[in-house]
Amino acid sequence: MKILLFGGAGYIGTHVALAFQERGDTVGIYDNFSSGLRENLLEGSIVYEGDILDRTRLQEVLAQKWDAVVHLAAFKAAGESMTRPEKYAQNNITGSLNLITECVAAGVKNFVLSSSAAVYGEPVYLPIDEQHPTNPENYYGYTKLAIERHLQWFDTLKGLKFAALRYFNAAGYDPEGKMTGLEHSPANLIPVVMEAAVGKREALKIFGDDYDTEDGTGVRDYVHVTDLADAHVRAVDYLVKNQKSLTVNLGSESGLSVLEILEASRKISGQKIPAEFTGRRPGDPAKLVATSKMANSLLGWYPKYSSLDSIIASTWNVYHRHFPGH
Ligand code: UD1
C-alpha cells in the first residue's frame, strides 16, 4: 500500500514510518521539520517538505493517490499549550481541518489520527476506557478532541473512515537501534531523566510529592513507541478491510510513578541522576492508566516492548550513544 505520514519525521512518526516500511509499504513523509529530524528519515521513503497550513502543497502531495493517511503533525507540549493556545489552535486545529478537507477532496478513504489520553482530563474512574468522559484539562488535549469530533462529522457527511488512536505516554526507542535522533528541548519525563543522566541538565525536577498515589508522585501508563507504531499498521489494515471508523486507547495497562521511572533509569544507566522535588505542574492528573481491551479485540494489538526495563533500556541506548562519556 501507499501510506502518507504527516509529521512523519517526528519522534513517533519515524517509528511509524519504520513499521510500515518493514512490512513493505511505500511510505511518504510530509513534514515541515519544525521539530522533525532529517537524520531519522529512512532510506527509501519519499520526503515532502511542507506545512499542513499550506493548502496548495497539501493538494500537490495528496494528488499522488494514497491508500491511507496517518496524521501525526502536531505540537504536543501540554504545558506550553496553556500559555500559547493560539499556536496550538492554528497548527493543531486549523492545520488538521486543512488536511481533512484536502484528503476528502483528493479521494483519500482512510485516515489515522494520532490522538491522546489528554482528551480525558482528570479521571473519574480507572482504568480509563473509551467510554470515559472527555474533559481535557489542557488546551493540547482539547485540540486532539476537536480533531476527533471533526473526523466523526467527515465520516458521517463525506464517508471518510478514521482511526483515532488515543496514546497514553509514548516512550522508548526502536529496540534495534535504527532510530537515533534525539528530540530537542524535550519536556516529557523520560527524555528529561535521560538528559539529567548524561549531564545535559542539572537535575530532574519531580513535579509534586503529595499526589494520592503510592509514593506521592504522578503515575502514568507508559507505552513503547514501537508498540504504538505497530498499532498504526493494524489500524490502516482494519480501515481498509472493514470500512468502519474506530476510536481506541493504546496503553500498557500498568501505572508507573515518577520515582519508579527514576529508579529504573539509575539502575539501567548506572548513573546517579540528580533529582529534586518541586511543586506540581498545573493540569497534571495524579494517575492515568488505560484499558486497551478495545485495541486488543478490534486490532489484535498487544504491547510487546512496553515493560519498564525495555522502555528505559532502549532509550538509554540512544542517549548513551550520543553522550558516550556516560
Ligand atoms: C502529556 C499529555 C499526553 C501527551 C504528552 C505529550 C496529559 C494528561 N497528558 O503527558 O497526552 O501525549 O503530554 O507530551 O496532558 N514529570 C516530572 N518532571 C518532568 C516532567 C514530567 O515530574 O520534568 C512528571 C509529570 O508530572 C507526570 C509524569 O512525569 O506525572 C509524566 O509527564 P510527561 O512525560 O510530561 O507526560 P504527561 O504530562 O503525562
mmCIF file of C-alpha atoms and ligand atoms in Angstrom:
data_model
loop_
_atom_site.group_PDB
_atom_site.id
_atom_site.type_symbol
_atom_site.label_atom_id
_atom_site.label_comp_id
_atom_site.label_asym_id
_atom_site.label_seq_id
_atom_site.Cartn_x
_atom_site.Cartn_y
_atom_site.Cartn_z
ATOM 1 C CA MET A 1 0.000 0.000 0.000
ATOM 2 C CA LYS A 2 0.949 3.665 -0.274
ATOM 3 C CA ILE A 3 0.879 5.395 3.095
ATOM 4 C CA LEU A 4 1.436 9.110 3.627
ATOM 5 C CA LEU A 5 2.573 10.208 7.087
ATOM 6 C CA PHE A 6 2.048 13.816 8.135
ATOM 7 C CA GLY A 7 4.579 14.634 10.824
ATOM 8 C CA GLY A 8 6.463 11.517 9.774
ATOM 9 C CA ALA A 9 9.857 12.898 10.815
ATOM 10 C CA GLY A 10 8.885 13.352 14.467
ATOM 11 C CA TYR A 11 9.640 11.051 17.380
ATOM 12 C CA ILE A 12 6.549 8.867 16.964
ATOM 13 C CA GLY A 13 6.275 9.402 13.185
ATOM 14 C CA THR A 14 9.715 7.960 12.449
ATOM 15 C CA HIS A 15 8.858 4.801 14.354
ATOM 16 C CA VAL A 16 5.548 4.569 12.479
ATOM 17 C CA ALA A 17 7.410 5.013 9.168
ATOM 18 C CA LEU A 18 9.737 2.167 10.120
ATOM 19 C CA ALA A 19 6.813 -0.159 10.898
ATOM 20 C CA PHE A 20 5.117 0.453 7.532
ATOM 21 C CA GLN A 21 8.367 0.220 5.623
ATOM 22 C CA GLU A 22 9.363 -3.020 7.343
ATOM 23 C CA ARG A 23 6.277 -4.744 6.057
ATOM 24 C CA GLY A 24 6.848 -3.489 2.520
ATOM 25 C CA ASP A 25 4.551 -0.478 2.161
ATOM 26 C CA THR A 26 5.540 2.625 0.208
ATOM 27 C CA VAL A 27 5.943 5.442 2.718
ATOM 28 C CA GLY A 28 5.666 9.179 2.072
ATOM 29 C CA ILE A 29 6.804 11.599 4.771
ATOM 30 C CA TYR A 30 5.270 15.078 4.820
ATOM 31 C CA ASP A 31 6.893 17.278 7.468
ATOM 32 C CA ASN A 32 7.788 20.924 7.976
ATOM 33 C CA PHE A 33 10.850 19.912 10.019
ATOM 34 C CA SER A 34 9.991 22.359 12.798
ATOM 35 C CA SER A 35 10.776 19.582 15.264
ATOM 36 C CA GLY A 36 11.102 16.594 12.927
ATOM 37 C CA LEU A 37 14.600 15.259 12.363
ATOM 38 C CA ARG A 38 16.168 14.710 8.948
ATOM 39 C CA GLU A 39 18.634 12.240 10.484
ATOM 40 C CA ASN A 40 15.740 9.884 11.229
ATOM 41 C CA LEU A 41 14.458 9.727 7.646
ATOM 42 C CA LEU A 42 14.656 6.207 6.347
ATOM 43 C CA GLU A 43 16.248 5.260 3.100
ATOM 44 C CA GLY A 44 13.525 4.562 0.567
ATOM 45 C CA SER A 45 10.858 6.841 1.999
ATOM 46 C CA ILE A 46 9.657 9.712 -0.195
ATOM 47 C CA VAL A 47 10.110 13.030 1.575
ATOM 48 C CA TYR A 48 7.875 16.068 1.009
ATOM 49 C CA GLU A 49 8.839 19.194 2.860
ATOM 50 C CA GLY A 50 5.643 21.068 3.632
ATOM 51 C CA ASP A 51 3.350 22.512 6.239
ATOM 52 C CA ILE A 52 -0.207 21.397 6.961
ATOM 53 C CA LEU A 53 -1.163 25.089 6.888
ATOM 54 C CA ASP A 54 -0.146 25.224 3.192
ATOM 55 C CA ARG A 55 -3.226 24.086 1.248
ATOM 56 C CA THR A 56 -1.515 24.213 -2.171
ATOM 57 C CA ARG A 57 1.310 21.973 -1.017
ATOM 58 C CA LEU A 58 -1.190 19.574 0.573
ATOM 59 C CA GLN A 59 -3.122 19.388 -2.728
ATOM 60 C CA GLU A 60 0.059 18.695 -4.726
ATOM 61 C CA VAL A 61 1.165 15.824 -2.493
ATOM 62 C CA LEU A 62 -2.287 14.313 -1.897
ATOM 63 C CA ALA A 63 -2.889 14.223 -5.662
ATOM 64 C CA GLN A 64 -0.410 11.329 -5.814
ATOM 65 C CA LYS A 65 -3.101 8.835 -4.701
ATOM 66 C CA TRP A 66 -2.538 7.375 -1.228
ATOM 67 C CA ASP A 67 -4.285 4.358 0.264
ATOM 68 C CA ALA A 68 -4.169 5.865 3.734
ATOM 69 C CA VAL A 69 -3.020 8.966 5.547
ATOM 70 C CA VAL A 70 -1.590 8.981 9.080
ATOM 71 C CA HIS A 71 -1.744 12.358 10.804
ATOM 72 C CA LEU A 72 0.920 12.948 13.456
ATOM 73 C CA ALA A 73 1.719 16.594 12.692
ATOM 74 C CA ALA A 74 1.043 18.482 15.925
ATOM 75 C CA PHE A 75 2.528 20.496 18.732
ATOM 76 C CA LYS A 76 2.384 18.313 21.822
ATOM 77 C CA ALA A 77 3.667 20.153 24.887
ATOM 78 C CA ALA A 78 0.663 20.151 27.200
ATOM 79 C CA GLY A 79 2.216 22.833 29.465
ATOM 80 C CA GLU A 80 3.023 25.203 26.596
ATOM 81 C CA SER A 81 -0.491 24.798 25.173
ATOM 82 C CA MET A 82 -1.841 26.541 28.287
ATOM 83 C CA THR A 83 0.247 29.668 27.741
ATOM 84 C CA ARG A 84 0.250 29.727 23.919
ATOM 85 C CA PRO A 85 -3.189 28.376 22.911
ATOM 86 C CA GLU A 86 -3.231 30.357 19.647
ATOM 87 C CA LYS A 87 -0.156 28.453 18.462
ATOM 88 C CA TYR A 88 -1.913 25.143 19.175
ATOM 89 C CA ALA A 89 -5.210 26.341 17.673
ATOM 90 C CA GLN A 90 -3.565 27.289 14.412
ATOM 91 C CA ASN A 91 -1.336 24.301 13.896
ATOM 92 C CA ASN A 92 -3.294 21.506 15.544
ATOM 93 C CA ILE A 93 -6.874 22.559 14.757
ATOM 94 C CA THR A 94 -6.665 24.742 11.608
ATOM 95 C CA GLY A 95 -3.887 22.591 10.146
ATOM 96 C CA SER A 96 -5.875 19.392 10.771
ATOM 97 C CA LEU A 97 -9.011 20.871 9.211
ATOM 98 C CA ASN A 98 -6.979 21.809 6.133
ATOM 99 C CA LEU A 99 -5.638 18.305 5.971
ATOM 100 C CA ILE A 100 -9.012 16.595 6.457
ATOM 101 C CA THR A 101 -10.637 18.838 3.834
ATOM 102 C CA GLU A 102 -7.882 18.227 1.294
ATOM 103 C CA CYS A 103 -7.918 14.478 1.979
ATOM 104 C CA VAL A 104 -11.644 14.347 1.203
ATOM 105 C CA ALA A 105 -11.117 16.439 -1.954
ATOM 106 C CA ALA A 106 -8.309 14.104 -3.084
ATOM 107 C CA GLY A 107 -10.423 10.986 -2.515
ATOM 108 C CA VAL A 108 -8.451 9.607 0.463
ATOM 109 C CA LYS A 109 -10.611 6.978 2.159
ATOM 110 C CA ASN A 110 -8.650 6.021 5.286
ATOM 111 C CA PHE A 111 -7.315 8.401 7.925
ATOM 112 C CA VAL A 112 -5.410 7.512 11.110
ATOM 113 C CA LEU A 113 -5.182 10.205 13.783
ATOM 114 C CA SER A 114 -2.529 10.410 16.430
ATOM 115 C CA SER A 115 -4.787 11.276 19.383
ATOM 116 C CA SER A 116 -4.066 11.317 23.071
ATOM 117 C CA ALA A 117 -5.116 10.276 26.558
ATOM 118 C CA ALA A 118 -5.136 14.027 27.202
ATOM 119 C CA VAL A 119 -8.689 14.064 25.759
ATOM 120 C CA TYR A 120 -9.950 12.504 29.021
ATOM 121 C CA GLY A 121 -8.674 15.034 31.570
ATOM 122 C CA GLU A 122 -8.877 14.209 35.289
ATOM 123 C CA PRO A 123 -10.026 10.580 35.538
ATOM 124 C CA VAL A 124 -13.447 9.860 37.004
ATOM 125 C CA TYR A 125 -12.586 6.146 37.222
ATOM 126 C CA LEU A 126 -9.638 3.876 36.458
ATOM 127 C CA PRO A 127 -8.580 2.200 34.300
ATOM 128 C CA ILE A 128 -9.755 4.588 31.586
ATOM 129 C CA ASP A 129 -11.765 3.027 28.787
ATOM 130 C CA GLU A 130 -13.006 4.723 25.610
ATOM 131 C CA GLN A 131 -16.411 5.476 27.191
ATOM 132 C CA HIS A 132 -14.780 7.586 29.897
ATOM 133 C CA PRO A 133 -15.990 11.237 29.765
ATOM 134 C CA THR A 134 -13.786 13.573 27.730
ATOM 135 C CA ASN A 135 -12.971 16.769 29.636
ATOM 136 C CA PRO A 136 -9.447 17.826 28.652
ATOM 137 C CA GLU A 137 -7.520 19.624 31.393
ATOM 138 C CA ASN A 138 -5.148 21.291 28.962
ATOM 139 C CA TYR A 139 -5.603 23.005 25.615
ATOM 140 C CA TYR A 140 -3.418 20.437 23.824
ATOM 141 C CA GLY A 141 -5.912 17.724 24.831
ATOM 142 C CA TYR A 142 -8.766 19.908 23.632
ATOM 143 C CA THR A 143 -7.144 20.242 20.177
ATOM 144 C CA LYS A 144 -6.996 16.442 19.859
ATOM 145 C CA LEU A 145 -10.630 16.083 20.935
ATOM 146 C CA ALA A 146 -11.686 18.783 18.452
ATOM 147 C CA ILE A 147 -9.945 16.917 15.608
ATOM 148 C CA GLU A 148 -11.615 13.643 16.618
ATOM 149 C CA ARG A 149 -15.018 15.357 16.528
ATOM 150 C CA HIS A 150 -14.337 16.836 13.078
ATOM 151 C CA LEU A 151 -13.383 13.388 11.867
ATOM 152 C CA GLN A 152 -16.686 11.983 13.148
ATOM 153 C CA TRP A 153 -18.544 14.622 11.122
ATOM 154 C CA PHE A 154 -16.492 13.969 7.996
ATOM 155 C CA ASP A 155 -17.196 10.266 8.376
ATOM 156 C CA THR A 156 -20.953 10.921 8.603
ATOM 157 C CA LEU A 157 -21.066 13.565 5.888
ATOM 158 C CA LYS A 158 -18.323 12.518 3.488
ATOM 159 C CA GLY A 159 -17.609 8.865 4.242
ATOM 160 C CA LEU A 160 -14.006 9.427 5.400
ATOM 161 C CA LYS A 161 -13.145 6.459 7.623
ATOM 162 C CA PHE A 162 -10.850 7.196 10.549
ATOM 163 C CA ALA A 163 -8.999 5.518 13.395
ATOM 164 C CA ALA A 164 -8.401 7.793 16.388
ATOM 165 C CA LEU A 165 -5.557 6.281 18.395
ATOM 166 C CA ARG A 166 -5.516 7.670 21.927
ATOM 167 C CA TYR A 167 -1.946 7.141 23.046
ATOM 168 C CA PHE A 168 -1.121 7.113 26.711
ATOM 169 C CA ASN A 169 2.525 8.070 27.447
ATOM 170 C CA ALA A 170 4.657 7.262 24.406
ATOM 171 C CA ALA A 171 8.187 6.285 25.419
ATOM 172 C CA GLY A 172 11.225 4.231 24.407
ATOM 173 C CA TYR A 173 13.179 3.923 21.145
ATOM 174 C CA ASP A 174 13.293 1.323 18.416
ATOM 175 C CA PRO A 175 14.845 -1.734 20.177
ATOM 176 C CA GLU A 176 17.052 -2.455 17.143
ATOM 177 C CA GLY A 177 18.643 0.977 17.439
ATOM 178 C CA LYS A 178 17.720 2.200 13.948
ATOM 179 C CA MET A 179 16.351 5.478 15.300
ATOM 180 C CA THR A 180 18.961 7.679 16.843
ATOM 181 C CA GLY A 181 17.702 11.263 16.602
ATOM 182 C CA LEU A 182 17.094 12.907 19.959
ATOM 183 C CA GLU A 183 14.254 15.356 20.434
ATOM 184 C CA HIS A 184 15.385 18.940 21.030
ATOM 185 C CA SER A 185 14.281 20.509 24.345
ATOM 186 C CA PRO A 186 12.081 17.626 25.455
ATOM 187 C CA ALA A 187 9.517 18.235 28.204
ATOM 188 C CA ASN A 188 8.406 14.636 28.787
ATOM 189 C CA LEU A 189 9.612 12.748 31.825
ATOM 190 C CA ILE A 190 11.811 10.018 30.345
ATOM 191 C CA PRO A 191 13.885 12.194 27.980
ATOM 192 C CA VAL A 192 14.262 14.719 30.813
ATOM 193 C CA VAL A 193 15.550 11.945 33.117
ATOM 194 C CA MET A 194 17.983 10.885 30.367
ATOM 195 C CA GLU A 195 19.252 14.444 29.926
ATOM 196 C CA ALA A 196 19.905 14.581 33.669
ATOM 197 C CA ALA A 197 21.724 11.226 33.401
ATOM 198 C CA VAL A 198 24.119 12.485 30.722
ATOM 199 C CA GLY A 199 24.674 15.885 32.386
ATOM 200 C CA LYS A 200 22.738 17.854 29.772
ATOM 201 C CA ARG A 201 20.613 19.282 32.563
ATOM 202 C CA GLU A 202 21.436 19.666 36.223
ATOM 203 C CA ALA A 203 18.676 17.594 37.760
ATOM 204 C CA LEU A 204 15.288 16.080 37.201
ATOM 205 C CA LYS A 205 12.606 18.239 38.759
ATOM 206 C CA ILE A 206 9.911 15.975 40.160
ATOM 207 C CA PHE A 207 6.597 17.760 39.864
ATOM 208 C CA GLY A 208 4.873 17.103 43.198
ATOM 209 C CA ASP A 209 5.384 14.621 46.042
ATOM 210 C CA ASP A 210 1.922 14.781 47.568
ATOM 211 C CA TYR A 211 -0.328 13.126 44.994
ATOM 212 C CA ASP A 212 -2.742 10.464 46.155
ATOM 213 C CA THR A 213 -0.551 7.669 44.790
ATOM 214 C CA GLU A 214 1.597 5.043 46.474
ATOM 215 C CA ASP A 215 4.782 7.124 46.621
ATOM 216 C CA GLY A 216 3.182 10.575 46.186
ATOM 217 C CA THR A 217 4.458 11.144 42.628
ATOM 218 C CA GLY A 218 2.453 11.120 39.392
ATOM 219 C CA VAL A 219 1.545 7.753 37.872
ATOM 220 C CA ARG A 220 1.303 7.237 34.099
ATOM 221 C CA ASP A 221 0.799 4.426 31.636
ATOM 222 C CA TYR A 222 3.978 4.301 29.533
ATOM 223 C CA VAL A 223 3.671 2.526 26.217
ATOM 224 C CA HIS A 224 6.608 1.728 23.954
ATOM 225 C CA VAL A 225 6.707 3.715 20.717
ATOM 226 C CA THR A 226 7.399 0.539 18.705
ATOM 227 C CA ASP A 227 4.162 -0.915 20.075
ATOM 228 C CA LEU A 228 2.360 2.291 19.128
ATOM 229 C CA ALA A 229 3.846 2.100 15.628
ATOM 230 C CA ASP A 230 2.519 -1.445 15.227
ATOM 231 C CA ALA A 231 -0.980 -0.211 16.146
ATOM 232 C CA HIS A 232 -0.906 2.251 13.211
ATOM 233 C CA VAL A 233 -0.234 -0.550 10.745
ATOM 234 C CA ARG A 234 -3.069 -2.580 12.266
ATOM 235 C CA ALA A 235 -5.384 0.462 12.199
ATOM 236 C CA VAL A 236 -4.802 1.010 8.459
ATOM 237 C CA ASP A 237 -5.486 -2.675 7.765
ATOM 238 C CA TYR A 238 -8.645 -2.509 9.873
ATOM 239 C CA LEU A 239 -9.967 0.523 7.976
ATOM 240 C CA VAL A 240 -9.198 -0.951 4.573
ATOM 241 C CA LYS A 241 -10.835 -4.247 5.484
ATOM 242 C CA ASN A 242 -13.867 -3.077 7.474
ATOM 243 C CA GLN A 243 -14.551 0.429 6.116
ATOM 244 C CA LYS A 244 -15.593 1.395 9.639
ATOM 245 C CA SER A 245 -14.177 4.097 11.916
ATOM 246 C CA LEU A 246 -12.837 3.384 15.398
ATOM 247 C CA THR A 247 -11.501 5.166 18.466
ATOM 248 C CA VAL A 248 -9.208 3.170 20.754
ATOM 249 C CA ASN A 249 -6.871 3.627 23.706
ATOM 250 C CA LEU A 250 -3.292 2.483 23.367
ATOM 251 C CA GLY A 251 -1.678 1.888 26.732
ATOM 252 C CA SER A 252 0.299 -0.799 28.529
ATOM 253 C CA GLU A 253 -2.368 -1.047 31.252
ATOM 254 C CA SER A 254 0.192 -0.616 34.027
ATOM 255 C CA GLY A 255 0.900 2.506 36.030
ATOM 256 C CA LEU A 256 4.426 3.690 36.857
ATOM 257 C CA SER A 257 5.313 6.563 39.166
ATOM 258 C CA VAL A 258 7.943 9.217 38.520
ATOM 259 C CA LEU A 259 10.105 7.639 41.247
ATOM 260 C CA GLU A 260 9.843 4.191 39.665
ATOM 261 C CA ILE A 261 10.987 5.634 36.336
ATOM 262 C CA LEU A 262 13.858 7.418 38.066
ATOM 263 C CA GLU A 263 14.978 4.308 39.973
ATOM 264 C CA ALA A 264 14.893 2.088 36.868
ATOM 265 C CA SER A 265 16.825 4.727 34.911
ATOM 266 C CA ARG A 266 19.502 4.914 37.636
ATOM 267 C CA LYS A 267 19.838 1.142 37.664
ATOM 268 C CA ILE A 268 19.960 0.663 33.889
ATOM 269 C CA SER A 269 22.223 3.631 33.123
ATOM 270 C CA GLY A 270 24.480 3.198 36.140
ATOM 271 C CA GLN A 271 24.349 6.993 36.546
ATOM 272 C CA LYS A 272 23.451 8.869 39.714
ATOM 273 C CA ILE A 273 20.814 11.092 38.034
ATOM 274 C CA PRO A 274 20.316 14.029 40.375
ATOM 275 C CA ALA A 275 16.684 14.791 41.192
ATOM 276 C CA GLU A 276 14.793 17.242 43.384
ATOM 277 C CA PHE A 277 11.158 17.756 44.290
ATOM 278 C CA THR A 278 9.342 20.875 43.147
ATOM 279 C CA GLY A 279 5.682 21.865 43.116
ATOM 280 C CA ARG A 280 3.017 20.223 40.991
ATOM 281 C CA ARG A 281 2.752 21.165 37.312
ATOM 282 C CA PRO A 282 -0.674 22.683 36.593
ATOM 283 C CA GLY A 283 -3.030 20.371 34.687
ATOM 284 C CA ASP A 284 -1.246 17.145 35.738
ATOM 285 C CA PRO A 285 -3.637 14.437 36.993
ATOM 286 C CA ALA A 286 -2.386 12.145 39.795
ATOM 287 C CA LYS A 287 -2.834 8.921 37.884
ATOM 288 C CA LEU A 288 -3.672 7.844 34.329
ATOM 289 C CA VAL A 289 -3.896 4.189 33.386
ATOM 290 C CA ALA A 290 -5.589 2.749 30.318
ATOM 291 C CA THR A 291 -7.520 -0.298 29.490
ATOM 292 C CA SER A 292 -6.667 -1.270 25.902
ATOM 293 C CA LYS A 293 -9.234 -4.034 25.574
ATOM 294 C CA MET A 294 -10.814 -2.442 22.524
ATOM 295 C CA ALA A 295 -7.473 -2.311 20.708
ATOM 296 C CA ASN A 296 -6.890 -5.926 21.752
ATOM 297 C CA SER A 297 -10.155 -7.128 20.296
ATOM 298 C CA LEU A 298 -10.562 -4.857 17.234
ATOM 299 C CA LEU A 299 -6.927 -4.634 16.127
ATOM 300 C CA GLY A 300 -5.424 -7.740 17.713
ATOM 301 C CA TRP A 301 -2.952 -5.289 19.284
ATOM 302 C CA TYR A 302 -0.958 -6.302 22.365
ATOM 303 C CA PRO A 303 2.114 -4.371 23.515
ATOM 304 C CA LYS A 304 5.353 -6.390 23.334
ATOM 305 C CA TYR A 305 8.010 -3.871 24.304
ATOM 306 C CA SER A 306 6.250 -1.813 26.969
ATOM 307 C CA SER A 307 7.884 -3.231 30.110
ATOM 308 C CA LEU A 308 9.660 -0.645 32.256
ATOM 309 C CA ASP A 309 13.072 -2.197 31.536
ATOM 310 C CA SER A 310 12.560 -2.344 27.793
ATOM 311 C CA ILE A 311 11.386 1.289 27.654
ATOM 312 C CA ILE A 312 14.280 2.612 29.740
ATOM 313 C CA ALA A 313 16.978 0.392 28.194
ATOM 314 C CA SER A 314 16.033 1.275 24.610
ATOM 315 C CA THR A 315 16.048 4.981 25.490
ATOM 316 C CA TRP A 316 19.305 4.807 27.414
ATOM 317 C CA ASN A 317 20.984 3.060 24.434
ATOM 318 C CA VAL A 318 20.312 6.100 22.278
ATOM 319 C CA TYR A 319 21.349 8.689 24.867
ATOM 320 C CA HIS A 320 24.431 6.694 25.731
ATOM 321 C CA ARG A 321 25.411 6.691 22.064
ATOM 322 C CA HIS A 322 25.063 10.482 21.843
ATOM 323 C CA PHE A 323 26.919 11.068 25.106
ATOM 324 C CA PRO A 324 29.485 8.256 25.180
ATOM 325 C CA GLY A 325 31.317 9.576 28.255
ATOM 326 C CA HIS A 326 28.392 8.391 30.403
HETATM 327 C C1 UD1 B 1 1.149 14.814 28.415
HETATM 328 C C2 UD1 B 1 -0.237 14.511 27.946
HETATM 329 C C3 UD1 B 1 -0.169 13.399 26.950
HETATM 330 C C4 UD1 B 1 0.675 13.825 25.799
HETATM 331 C C5 UD1 B 1 2.056 14.114 26.308
HETATM 332 C C6 UD1 B 1 2.857 14.636 25.151
HETATM 333 C C7 UD1 B 1 -1.842 14.982 29.692
HETATM 334 C C8 UD1 B 1 -2.558 14.474 30.878
HETATM 335 N N1 UD1 B 1 -1.019 14.113 29.100
HETATM 336 O O1 UD1 B 1 1.569 13.661 29.147
HETATM 337 O O2 UD1 B 1 -1.443 13.100 26.475
HETATM 338 O O3 UD1 B 1 0.705 12.846 24.797
HETATM 339 O O4 UD1 B 1 1.969 15.100 27.329
HETATM 340 O O5 UD1 B 1 3.851 15.492 25.519
HETATM 341 O O6 UD1 B 1 -1.989 16.102 29.297
HETATM 342 N N2 UD1 B 1 7.203 14.913 35.252
HETATM 343 C C9 UD1 B 1 8.107 15.339 36.214
HETATM 344 N N3 UD1 B 1 9.164 16.100 35.795
HETATM 345 C C10 UD1 B 1 9.382 16.458 34.491
HETATM 346 C C11 UD1 B 1 8.455 16.004 33.515
HETATM 347 C C12 UD1 B 1 7.378 15.234 33.930
HETATM 348 O O7 UD1 B 1 7.959 15.051 37.407
HETATM 349 O O8 UD1 B 1 10.349 17.172 34.202
HETATM 350 C C13 UD1 B 1 6.077 14.060 35.660
HETATM 351 C C14 UD1 B 1 4.700 14.633 35.362
HETATM 352 O O9 UD1 B 1 4.231 15.413 36.434
HETATM 353 C C15 UD1 B 1 3.876 13.359 35.133
HETATM 354 C C16 UD1 B 1 4.870 12.373 34.532
HETATM 355 O O10 UD1 B 1 6.166 12.870 34.892
HETATM 356 O O11 UD1 B 1 3.437 12.829 36.374
HETATM 357 C C17 UD1 B 1 4.798 12.282 33.018
HETATM 358 O O12 UD1 B 1 4.858 13.588 32.455
HETATM 359 P P1 UD1 B 1 5.062 13.840 30.886
HETATM 360 O O13 UD1 B 1 6.104 12.950 30.371
HETATM 361 O O14 UD1 B 1 5.232 15.306 30.676
HETATM 362 O O15 UD1 B 1 3.711 13.360 30.232
HETATM 363 P P2 UD1 B 1 2.199 13.734 30.590
HETATM 364 O O16 UD1 B 1 2.080 15.096 31.126
HETATM 365 O O17 UD1 B 1 1.642 12.609 31.383
#
